[in-house]
């Protein structure tokens, strides 16, 4: 008769419990570039660049700004 096998742990690994509403803002830089109305046109031009090109840079800045804001509003405060 073989020795009984040890049971596998039944608890799942711990998950992050950060359910801050600030995290919803991270959808903005994902959804906004998917709106085709922003790309439908050539004007206005900025420094001679058509809308499509300078809008790509604006979307990058939107993503960086949104990510920075969410990080600053949700980071843990305290020395521990």
PDB file of N, CA and C in Angstrom:
ATOM      1  N   UNK A   1       0.848  -1.168   0.000  1.00  0.00           N
ATOM      2  CA  UNK A   1       0.000   0.000   0.000  1.00  0.00           C
ATOM      3  C   UNK A   1       0.896   1.234   0.000  1.00  0.00           C
ATOM      4  N   UNK A   2       0.680   2.127  -0.960  1.00  0.00           N
ATOM      5  CA  UNK A   2       1.511   3.321  -1.099  1.00  0.00           C
ATOM      6  C   UNK A   2       1.067   4.398  -0.126  1.00  0.00           C
ATOM      7  N   UNK A   3       2.030   5.235   0.212  1.00  0.00           N
ATOM      8  CA  UNK A   3       1.718   6.350   1.107  1.00  0.00           C
ATOM      9  C   UNK A   3       0.818   7.340   0.374  1.00  0.00           C
ATOM     10  N   UNK A   4      -0.115   7.978   1.068  1.00  0.00           N
ATOM     11  CA  UNK A   4      -1.003   8.944   0.399  1.00  0.00           C
ATOM     12  C   UNK A   4      -0.212  10.149  -0.108  1.00  0.00           C
ATOM     13  N   UNK A   5      -0.620  10.610  -1.274  1.00  0.00           N
ATOM     14  CA  UNK A   5       0.050  11.776  -1.859  1.00  0.00           C
ATOM     15  C   UNK A   5      -0.386  13.039  -1.133  1.00  0.00           C
ATOM     16  N   UNK A   6       0.541  13.990  -0.961  1.00  0.00           N
ATOM     17  CA  UNK A   6       0.147  15.243  -0.296  1.00  0.00           C
ATOM     18  C   UNK A   6      -0.839  16.014  -1.170  1.00  0.00           C
ATOM     19  N   UNK A   7      -1.766  16.676  -0.491  1.00  0.00           N
ATOM     20  CA  UNK A   7      -2.784  17.431  -1.221  1.00  0.00           C
ATOM     21  C   UNK A   7      -2.197  18.734  -1.762  1.00  0.00           C
ATOM     22  N   UNK A   8      -2.672  19.122  -2.928  1.00  0.00           N
ATOM     23  CA  UNK A   8      -2.248  20.394  -3.520  1.00  0.00           C
ATOM     24  C   UNK A   8      -2.939  21.538  -2.772  1.00  0.00           C
ATOM     25  N   UNK A   9      -2.256  22.647  -2.637  1.00  0.00           N
ATOM     26  CA  UNK A   9      -2.899  23.772  -1.949  1.00  0.00           C
ATOM     27  C   UNK A   9      -4.144  24.223  -2.715  1.00  0.00           C
ATOM     28  N   UNK A  10      -5.186  24.529  -1.982  1.00  0.00           N
ATOM     29  CA  UNK A  10      -6.461  24.899  -2.604  1.00  0.00           C
ATOM     30  C   UNK A  10      -6.624  26.407  -2.753  1.00  0.00           C
ATOM     31  N   UNK A  11      -5.732  27.183  -2.193  1.00  0.00           N
ATOM     32  CA  UNK A  11      -5.863  28.631  -2.307  1.00  0.00           C
ATOM     33  C   UNK A  11      -5.147  29.131  -3.551  1.00  0.00           C
ATOM     34  N   UNK A  12      -5.745  30.112  -4.181  1.00  0.00           N
ATOM     35  CA  UNK A  12      -5.142  30.721  -5.368  1.00  0.00           C
ATOM     36  C   UNK A  12      -4.073  31.719  -4.927  1.00  0.00           C
ATOM     37  N   UNK A  13      -3.098  31.999  -5.793  1.00  0.00           N
ATOM     38  CA  UNK A  13      -2.094  33.000  -5.435  1.00  0.00           C
ATOM     39  C   UNK A  13      -2.740  34.376  -5.245  1.00  0.00           C
ATOM     40  N   UNK A  14      -2.126  35.157  -4.401  1.00  0.00           N
ATOM     41  CA  UNK A  14      -2.666  36.488  -4.102  1.00  0.00           C
ATOM     42  C   UNK A  14      -2.626  37.370  -5.340  1.00  0.00           C
ATOM     43  N   UNK A  15      -3.671  38.136  -5.545  1.00  0.00           N
ATOM     44  CA  UNK A  15      -3.747  39.065  -6.669  1.00  0.00           C
ATOM     45  C   UNK A  15      -3.725  40.490  -6.128  1.00  0.00           C
ATOM     46  N   UNK A  16      -3.389  41.397  -6.998  1.00  0.00           N
ATOM     47  CA  UNK A  16      -3.387  42.803  -6.603  1.00  0.00           C
ATOM     48  C   UNK A  16      -4.813  43.221  -6.262  1.00  0.00           C
ATOM     49  N   UNK A  17      -4.958  44.002  -5.230  1.00  0.00           N
ATOM     50  CA  UNK A  17      -6.281  44.424  -4.800  1.00  0.00           C
ATOM     51  C   UNK A  17      -6.494  45.917  -5.037  1.00  0.00           C
ATOM     52  N   UNK A  18      -5.875  46.420  -6.076  1.00  0.00           N
ATOM     53  CA  UNK A  18      -6.018  47.835  -6.393  1.00  0.00           C
ATOM     54  C   UNK A  18      -7.193  48.009  -7.346  1.00  0.00           C
ATOM     55  N   UNK A  19      -8.329  48.343  -6.791  1.00  0.00           N
ATOM     56  CA  UNK A  19      -9.530  48.533  -7.594  1.00  0.00           C
ATOM     57  C   UNK A  19      -9.903  50.015  -7.625  1.00  0.00           C
ATOM     58  N   UNK A  20      -8.944  50.852  -7.825  1.00  0.00           N
ATOM     59  CA  UNK A  20      -9.173  52.288  -7.818  1.00  0.00           C
ATOM     60  C   UNK A  20      -9.954  52.712  -9.063  1.00  0.00           C
ATOM     61  N   UNK A  21     -10.905  53.610  -8.910  1.00  0.00           N
ATOM     62  CA  UNK A  21     -11.624  54.124 -10.088  1.00  0.00           C
ATOM     63  C   UNK A  21     -10.725  54.927 -11.022  1.00  0.00           C
ATOM     64  N   UNK A  22      -9.575  55.375 -10.543  1.00  0.00           N
ATOM     65  CA  UNK A  22      -8.635  56.101 -11.399  1.00  0.00           C
ATOM     66  C   UNK A  22      -8.141  55.225 -12.539  1.00  0.00           C
ATOM     67  N   UNK A  23      -8.137  53.917 -12.346  1.00  0.00           N
ATOM     68  CA  UNK A  23      -7.648  52.999 -13.377  1.00  0.00           C
ATOM     69  C   UNK A  23      -8.506  53.040 -14.641  1.00  0.00           C
ATOM     70  N   UNK A  24      -9.765  53.449 -14.530  1.00  0.00           N
ATOM     71  CA  UNK A  24     -10.637  53.545 -15.711  1.00  0.00           C
ATOM     72  C   UNK A  24     -10.114  54.571 -16.705  1.00  0.00           C
ATOM     73  N   UNK A  25      -9.361  55.550 -16.227  1.00  0.00           N
ATOM     74  CA  UNK A  25      -8.810  56.562 -17.138  1.00  0.00           C
ATOM     75  C   UNK A  25      -7.828  55.969 -18.134  1.00  0.00           C
ATOM     76  N   UNK A  26      -7.285  54.803 -17.846  1.00  0.00           N
ATOM     77  CA  UNK A  26      -6.324  54.185 -18.749  1.00  0.00           C
ATOM     78  C   UNK A  26      -6.970  53.721 -20.057  1.00  0.00           C
ATOM     79  N   UNK A  27      -8.289  53.686 -20.095  1.00  0.00           N
ATOM     80  CA  UNK A  27      -8.974  53.347 -21.351  1.00  0.00           C
ATOM     81  C   UNK A  27      -8.953  54.511 -22.342  1.00  0.00           C
ATOM     82  N   UNK A  28      -8.763  55.726 -21.858  1.00  0.00           N
ATOM     83  CA  UNK A  28      -8.789  56.893 -22.749  1.00  0.00           C
ATOM     84  C   UNK A  28      -7.730  56.794 -23.847  1.00  0.00           C
ATOM     85  N   UNK A  29      -6.439  56.550 -23.525  1.00  0.00           N
ATOM     86  CA  UNK A  29      -5.459  56.486 -24.614  1.00  0.00           C
ATOM     87  C   UNK A  29      -5.598  55.245 -25.493  1.00  0.00           C
ATOM     88  N   UNK A  30      -6.456  54.312 -25.113  1.00  0.00           N
ATOM     89  CA  UNK A  30      -6.706  53.148 -25.961  1.00  0.00           C
ATOM     90  C   UNK A  30      -7.853  53.424 -26.914  1.00  0.00           C
ATOM     91  N   UNK A  31      -8.912  54.034 -26.411  1.00  0.00           N
ATOM     92  CA  UNK A  31     -10.128  54.226 -27.201  1.00  0.00           C
ATOM     93  C   UNK A  31     -10.027  55.431 -28.128  1.00  0.00           C
ATOM     94  N   UNK A  32      -9.469  56.521 -27.669  1.00  0.00           N
ATOM     95  CA  UNK A  32      -9.442  57.758 -28.465  1.00  0.00           C
ATOM     96  C   UNK A  32      -8.757  57.569 -29.826  1.00  0.00           C
ATOM     97  N   UNK A  33      -7.612  56.892 -29.922  1.00  0.00           N
ATOM     98  CA  UNK A  33      -7.012  56.712 -31.257  1.00  0.00           C
ATOM     99  C   UNK A  33      -7.820  55.808 -32.187  1.00  0.00           C
ATOM    100  N   UNK A  34      -8.797  55.102 -31.660  1.00  0.00           N
ATOM    101  CA  UNK A  34      -9.612  54.220 -32.490  1.00  0.00           C
ATOM    102  C   UNK A  34     -10.801  54.935 -33.129  1.00  0.00           C
ATOM    103  N   UNK A  35     -10.978  56.211 -32.844  1.00  0.00           N
ATOM    104  CA  UNK A  35     -12.094  56.975 -33.405  1.00  0.00           C
ATOM    105  C   UNK A  35     -11.673  57.509 -34.772  1.00  0.00           C
ATOM    106  N   UNK A  36     -12.281  56.997 -35.856  1.00  0.00           N
ATOM    107  CA  UNK A  36     -11.817  57.372 -37.197  1.00  0.00           C
ATOM    108  C   UNK A  36     -12.093  58.827 -37.578  1.00  0.00           C
ATOM    109  N   UNK A  37     -13.009  59.472 -36.913  1.00  0.00           N
ATOM    110  CA  UNK A  37     -13.319  60.862 -37.256  1.00  0.00           C
ATOM    111  C   UNK A  37     -12.114  61.775 -37.042  1.00  0.00           C
ATOM    112  N   UNK A  38     -11.227  61.409 -36.157  1.00  0.00           N
ATOM    113  CA  UNK A  38     -10.043  62.233 -35.926  1.00  0.00           C
ATOM    114  C   UNK A  38      -9.100  62.233 -37.124  1.00  0.00           C
ATOM    115  N   UNK A  39      -9.076  61.151 -37.879  1.00  0.00           N
ATOM    116  CA  UNK A  39      -8.130  61.009 -38.982  1.00  0.00           C
ATOM    117  C   UNK A  39      -8.708  61.441 -40.320  1.00  0.00           C
ATOM    118  N   UNK A  40      -9.991  61.728 -40.382  1.00  0.00           N
ATOM    119  CA  UNK A  40     -10.670  61.993 -41.635  1.00  0.00           C
ATOM    120  C   UNK A  40     -10.470  63.450 -42.052  1.00  0.00           C
ATOM    121  N   UNK A  41      -9.317  63.751 -42.582  1.00  0.00           N
ATOM    122  CA  UNK A  41      -9.057  65.102 -43.063  1.00  0.00           C
ATOM    123  C   UNK A  41      -7.573  65.395 -43.129  1.00  0.00           C
ATOM    124  N   UNK A  42      -7.271  66.466 -43.835  1.00  0.00           N
ATOM    125  CA  UNK A  42      -5.875  66.865 -43.999  1.00  0.00           C
ATOM    126  C   UNK A  42      -5.552  68.107 -43.185  1.00  0.00           C
ATOM    127  N   UNK A  43      -6.553  68.899 -42.928  1.00  0.00           N
ATOM    128  CA  UNK A  43      -6.312  70.134 -42.181  1.00  0.00           C
ATOM    129  C   UNK A  43      -6.919  69.980 -40.790  1.00  0.00           C
ATOM    130  N   UNK A  44      -6.476  70.664 -39.816  1.00  0.00           N
ATOM    131  CA  UNK A  44      -5.447  71.701 -39.856  1.00  0.00           C
ATOM    132  C   UNK A  44      -4.052  71.097 -39.895  1.00  0.00           C
ATOM    133  N   UNK A  45      -3.155  71.854 -40.477  1.00  0.00           N
ATOM    134  CA  UNK A  45      -1.748  71.449 -40.516  1.00  0.00           C
ATOM    135  C   UNK A  45      -1.005  72.183 -39.407  1.00  0.00           C
ATOM    136  N   UNK A  46      -0.081  71.484 -38.784  1.00  0.00           N
ATOM    137  CA  UNK A  46       0.742  72.070 -37.732  1.00  0.00           C
ATOM    138  C   UNK A  46       2.189  71.998 -38.207  1.00  0.00           C
ATOM    139  N   UNK A  47       2.803  73.148 -38.364  1.00  0.00           N
ATOM    140  CA  UNK A  47       4.172  73.259 -38.886  1.00  0.00           C
ATOM    141  C   UNK A  47       4.316  72.537 -40.225  1.00  0.00           C
ATOM    142  N   UNK A  48       3.267  72.558 -41.015  1.00  0.00           N
ATOM    143  CA  UNK A  48       3.291  71.944 -42.330  1.00  0.00           C
ATOM    144  C   UNK A  48       2.973  70.465 -42.350  1.00  0.00           C
ATOM    145  N   UNK A  49       2.792  69.843 -41.190  1.00  0.00           N
ATOM    146  CA  UNK A  49       2.478  68.415 -41.130  1.00  0.00           C
ATOM    147  C   UNK A  49       0.966  68.209 -41.175  1.00  0.00           C
ATOM    148  N   UNK A  50       0.493  67.241 -41.973  1.00  0.00           N
ATOM    149  CA  UNK A  50      -0.939  66.940 -41.991  1.00  0.00           C
ATOM    150  C   UNK A  50      -1.423  66.428 -40.643  1.00  0.00           C
ATOM    151  N   UNK A  51      -2.728  66.475 -40.469  1.00  0.00           N
ATOM    152  CA  UNK A  51      -3.331  66.109 -39.191  1.00  0.00           C
ATOM    153  C   UNK A  51      -2.909  64.718 -38.719  1.00  0.00           C
ATOM    154  N   UNK A  52      -2.857  63.742 -39.610  1.00  0.00           N
ATOM    155  CA  UNK A  52      -2.542  62.366 -39.201  1.00  0.00           C
ATOM    156  C   UNK A  52      -1.221  62.293 -38.441  1.00  0.00           C
ATOM    157  N   UNK A  53      -0.203  62.989 -38.917  1.00  0.00           N
ATOM    158  CA  UNK A  53       1.130  62.862 -38.322  1.00  0.00           C
ATOM    159  C   UNK A  53       1.228  63.553 -36.964  1.00  0.00           C
ATOM    160  N   UNK A  54       0.719  64.780 -36.857  1.00  0.00           N
ATOM    161  CA  UNK A  54       0.844  65.433 -35.560  1.00  0.00           C
ATOM    162  C   UNK A  54      -0.145  64.860 -34.553  1.00  0.00           C
ATOM    163  N   UNK A  55      -1.228  64.247 -35.059  1.00  0.00           N
ATOM    164  CA  UNK A  55      -2.176  63.623 -34.152  1.00  0.00           C
ATOM    165  C   UNK A  55      -1.575  62.374 -33.499  1.00  0.00           C
ATOM    166  N   UNK A  56      -0.717  61.670 -34.222  1.00  0.00           N
ATOM    167  CA  UNK A  56      -0.039  60.515 -33.635  1.00  0.00           C
ATOM    168  C   UNK A  56       0.814  60.942 -32.438  1.00  0.00           C
ATOM    169  N   UNK A  57       1.526  62.044 -32.580  1.00  0.00           N
ATOM    170  CA  UNK A  57       2.316  62.560 -31.466  1.00  0.00           C
ATOM    171  C   UNK A  57       1.412  62.997 -30.312  1.00  0.00           C
ATOM    172  N   UNK A  58       0.278  63.598 -30.637  1.00  0.00           N
ATOM    173  CA  UNK A  58      -0.664  64.010 -29.591  1.00  0.00           C
ATOM    174  C   UNK A  58      -1.198  62.801 -28.825  1.00  0.00           C
ATOM    175  N   UNK A  59      -1.431  61.687 -29.532  1.00  0.00           N
ATOM    176  CA  UNK A  59      -1.912  60.491 -28.852  1.00  0.00           C
ATOM    177  C   UNK A  59      -0.853  59.912 -27.919  1.00  0.00           C
ATOM    178  N   UNK A  60       0.398  60.002 -28.301  1.00  0.00           N
ATOM    179  CA  UNK A  60       1.478  59.549 -27.415  1.00  0.00           C
ATOM    180  C   UNK A  60       1.508  60.406 -26.157  1.00  0.00           C
ATOM    181  N   UNK A  61       1.408  61.706 -26.331  1.00  0.00           N
ATOM    182  CA  UNK A  61       1.407  62.608 -25.173  1.00  0.00           C
ATOM    183  C   UNK A  61       0.183  62.365 -24.293  1.00  0.00           C
ATOM    184  N   UNK A  62      -0.963  62.062 -24.909  1.00  0.00           N
ATOM    185  CA  UNK A  62      -2.174  61.741 -24.144  1.00  0.00           C
ATOM    186  C   UNK A  62      -1.950  60.480 -23.305  1.00  0.00           C
ATOM    187  N   UNK A  63      -1.331  59.466 -23.893  1.00  0.00           N
ATOM    188  CA  UNK A  63      -1.063  58.231 -23.162  1.00  0.00           C
ATOM    189  C   UNK A  63      -0.096  58.435 -22.012  1.00  0.00           C
ATOM    190  N   UNK A  64       0.970  59.190 -22.257  1.00  0.00           N
ATOM    191  CA  UNK A  64       1.945  59.452 -21.198  1.00  0.00           C
ATOM    192  C   UNK A  64       1.308  60.268 -20.076  1.00  0.00           C
ATOM    193  N   UNK A  65       0.553  61.279 -20.443  1.00  0.00           N
ATOM    194  CA  UNK A  65      -0.096  62.119 -19.429  1.00  0.00           C
ATOM    195  C   UNK A  65      -1.117  61.345 -18.604  1.00  0.00           C
ATOM    196  N   UNK A  66      -1.916  60.528 -19.260  1.00  0.00           N
ATOM    197  CA  UNK A  66      -2.925  59.741 -18.551  1.00  0.00           C
ATOM    198  C   UNK A  66      -2.276  58.712 -17.628  1.00  0.00           C
ATOM    199  N   UNK A  67      -1.253  58.039 -18.120  1.00  0.00           N
ATOM    200  CA  UNK A  67      -0.565  57.045 -17.298  1.00  0.00           C
ATOM    201  C   UNK A  67       0.093  57.700 -16.086  1.00  0.00           C
ATOM    202  N   UNK A  68       0.704  58.852 -16.284  1.00  0.00           N
ATOM    203  CA  UNK A  68       1.330  59.574 -15.167  1.00  0.00           C
ATOM    204  C   UNK A  68       0.291  59.991 -14.134  1.00  0.00           C
ATOM    205  N   UNK A  69      -0.840  60.514 -14.603  1.00  0.00           N
ATOM    206  CA  UNK A  69      -1.897  60.932 -13.686  1.00  0.00           C
ATOM    207  C   UNK A  69      -2.412  59.758 -12.870  1.00  0.00           C
ATOM    208  N   UNK A  70      -2.704  58.641 -13.523  1.00  0.00           N
ATOM    209  CA  UNK A  70      -3.219  57.469 -12.805  1.00  0.00           C
ATOM    210  C   UNK A  70      -2.188  56.951 -11.821  1.00  0.00           C
ATOM    211  N   UNK A  71      -0.921  56.923 -12.215  1.00  0.00           N
ATOM    212  CA  UNK A  71       0.124  56.462 -11.300  1.00  0.00           C
ATOM    213  C   UNK A  71       0.201  57.357 -10.065  1.00  0.00           C
ATOM    214  N   UNK A  72       0.212  58.664 -10.266  1.00  0.00           N
ATOM    215  CA  UNK A  72       0.328  59.586  -9.137  1.00  0.00           C
ATOM    216  C   UNK A  72      -0.874  59.491  -8.199  1.00  0.00           C
ATOM    217  N   UNK A  73      -2.056  59.243  -8.762  1.00  0.00           N
ATOM    218  CA  UNK A  73      -3.260  59.190  -7.932  1.00  0.00           C
ATOM    219  C   UNK A  73      -3.439  57.848  -7.241  1.00  0.00           C
ATOM    220  N   UNK A  74      -2.774  56.803  -7.699  1.00  0.00           N
ATOM    221  CA  UNK A  74      -2.995  55.478  -7.103  1.00  0.00           C
ATOM    222  C   UNK A  74      -1.783  54.920  -6.376  1.00  0.00           C
ATOM    223  N   UNK A  75      -0.645  55.602  -6.404  1.00  0.00           N
ATOM    224  CA  UNK A  75       0.519  55.025  -5.729  1.00  0.00           C
ATOM    225  C   UNK A  75       0.308  55.036  -4.227  1.00  0.00           C
ATOM    226  N   UNK A  76       0.894  54.063  -3.600  1.00  0.00           N
ATOM    227  CA  UNK A  76       0.767  53.913  -2.149  1.00  0.00           C
ATOM    228  C   UNK A  76       1.543  55.019  -1.449  1.00  0.00           C
ATOM    229  N   UNK A  77       0.922  55.595  -0.470  1.00  0.00           N
ATOM    230  CA  UNK A  77       1.596  56.620   0.293  1.00  0.00           C
ATOM    231  C   UNK A  77       1.991  56.020   1.648  1.00  0.00           C
ATOM    232  N   UNK A  78       3.116  56.462   2.145  1.00  0.00           N
ATOM    233  CA  UNK A  78       3.567  55.949   3.444  1.00  0.00           C
ATOM    234  C   UNK A  78       4.963  55.355   3.319  1.00  0.00           C
ATOM    235  N   UNK A  79       5.582  55.141   4.440  1.00  0.00           N
ATOM    236  CA  UNK A  79       6.958  54.667   4.443  1.00  0.00           C
ATOM    237  C   UNK A  79       7.120  53.164   4.551  1.00  0.00           C
ATOM    238  N   UNK A  80       6.025  52.419   4.645  1.00  0.00           N
ATOM    239  CA  UNK A  80       6.193  50.974   4.818  1.00  0.00           C
ATOM    240  C   UNK A  80       6.258  50.220   3.539  1.00  0.00           C
TER     241      UNK A  80
END
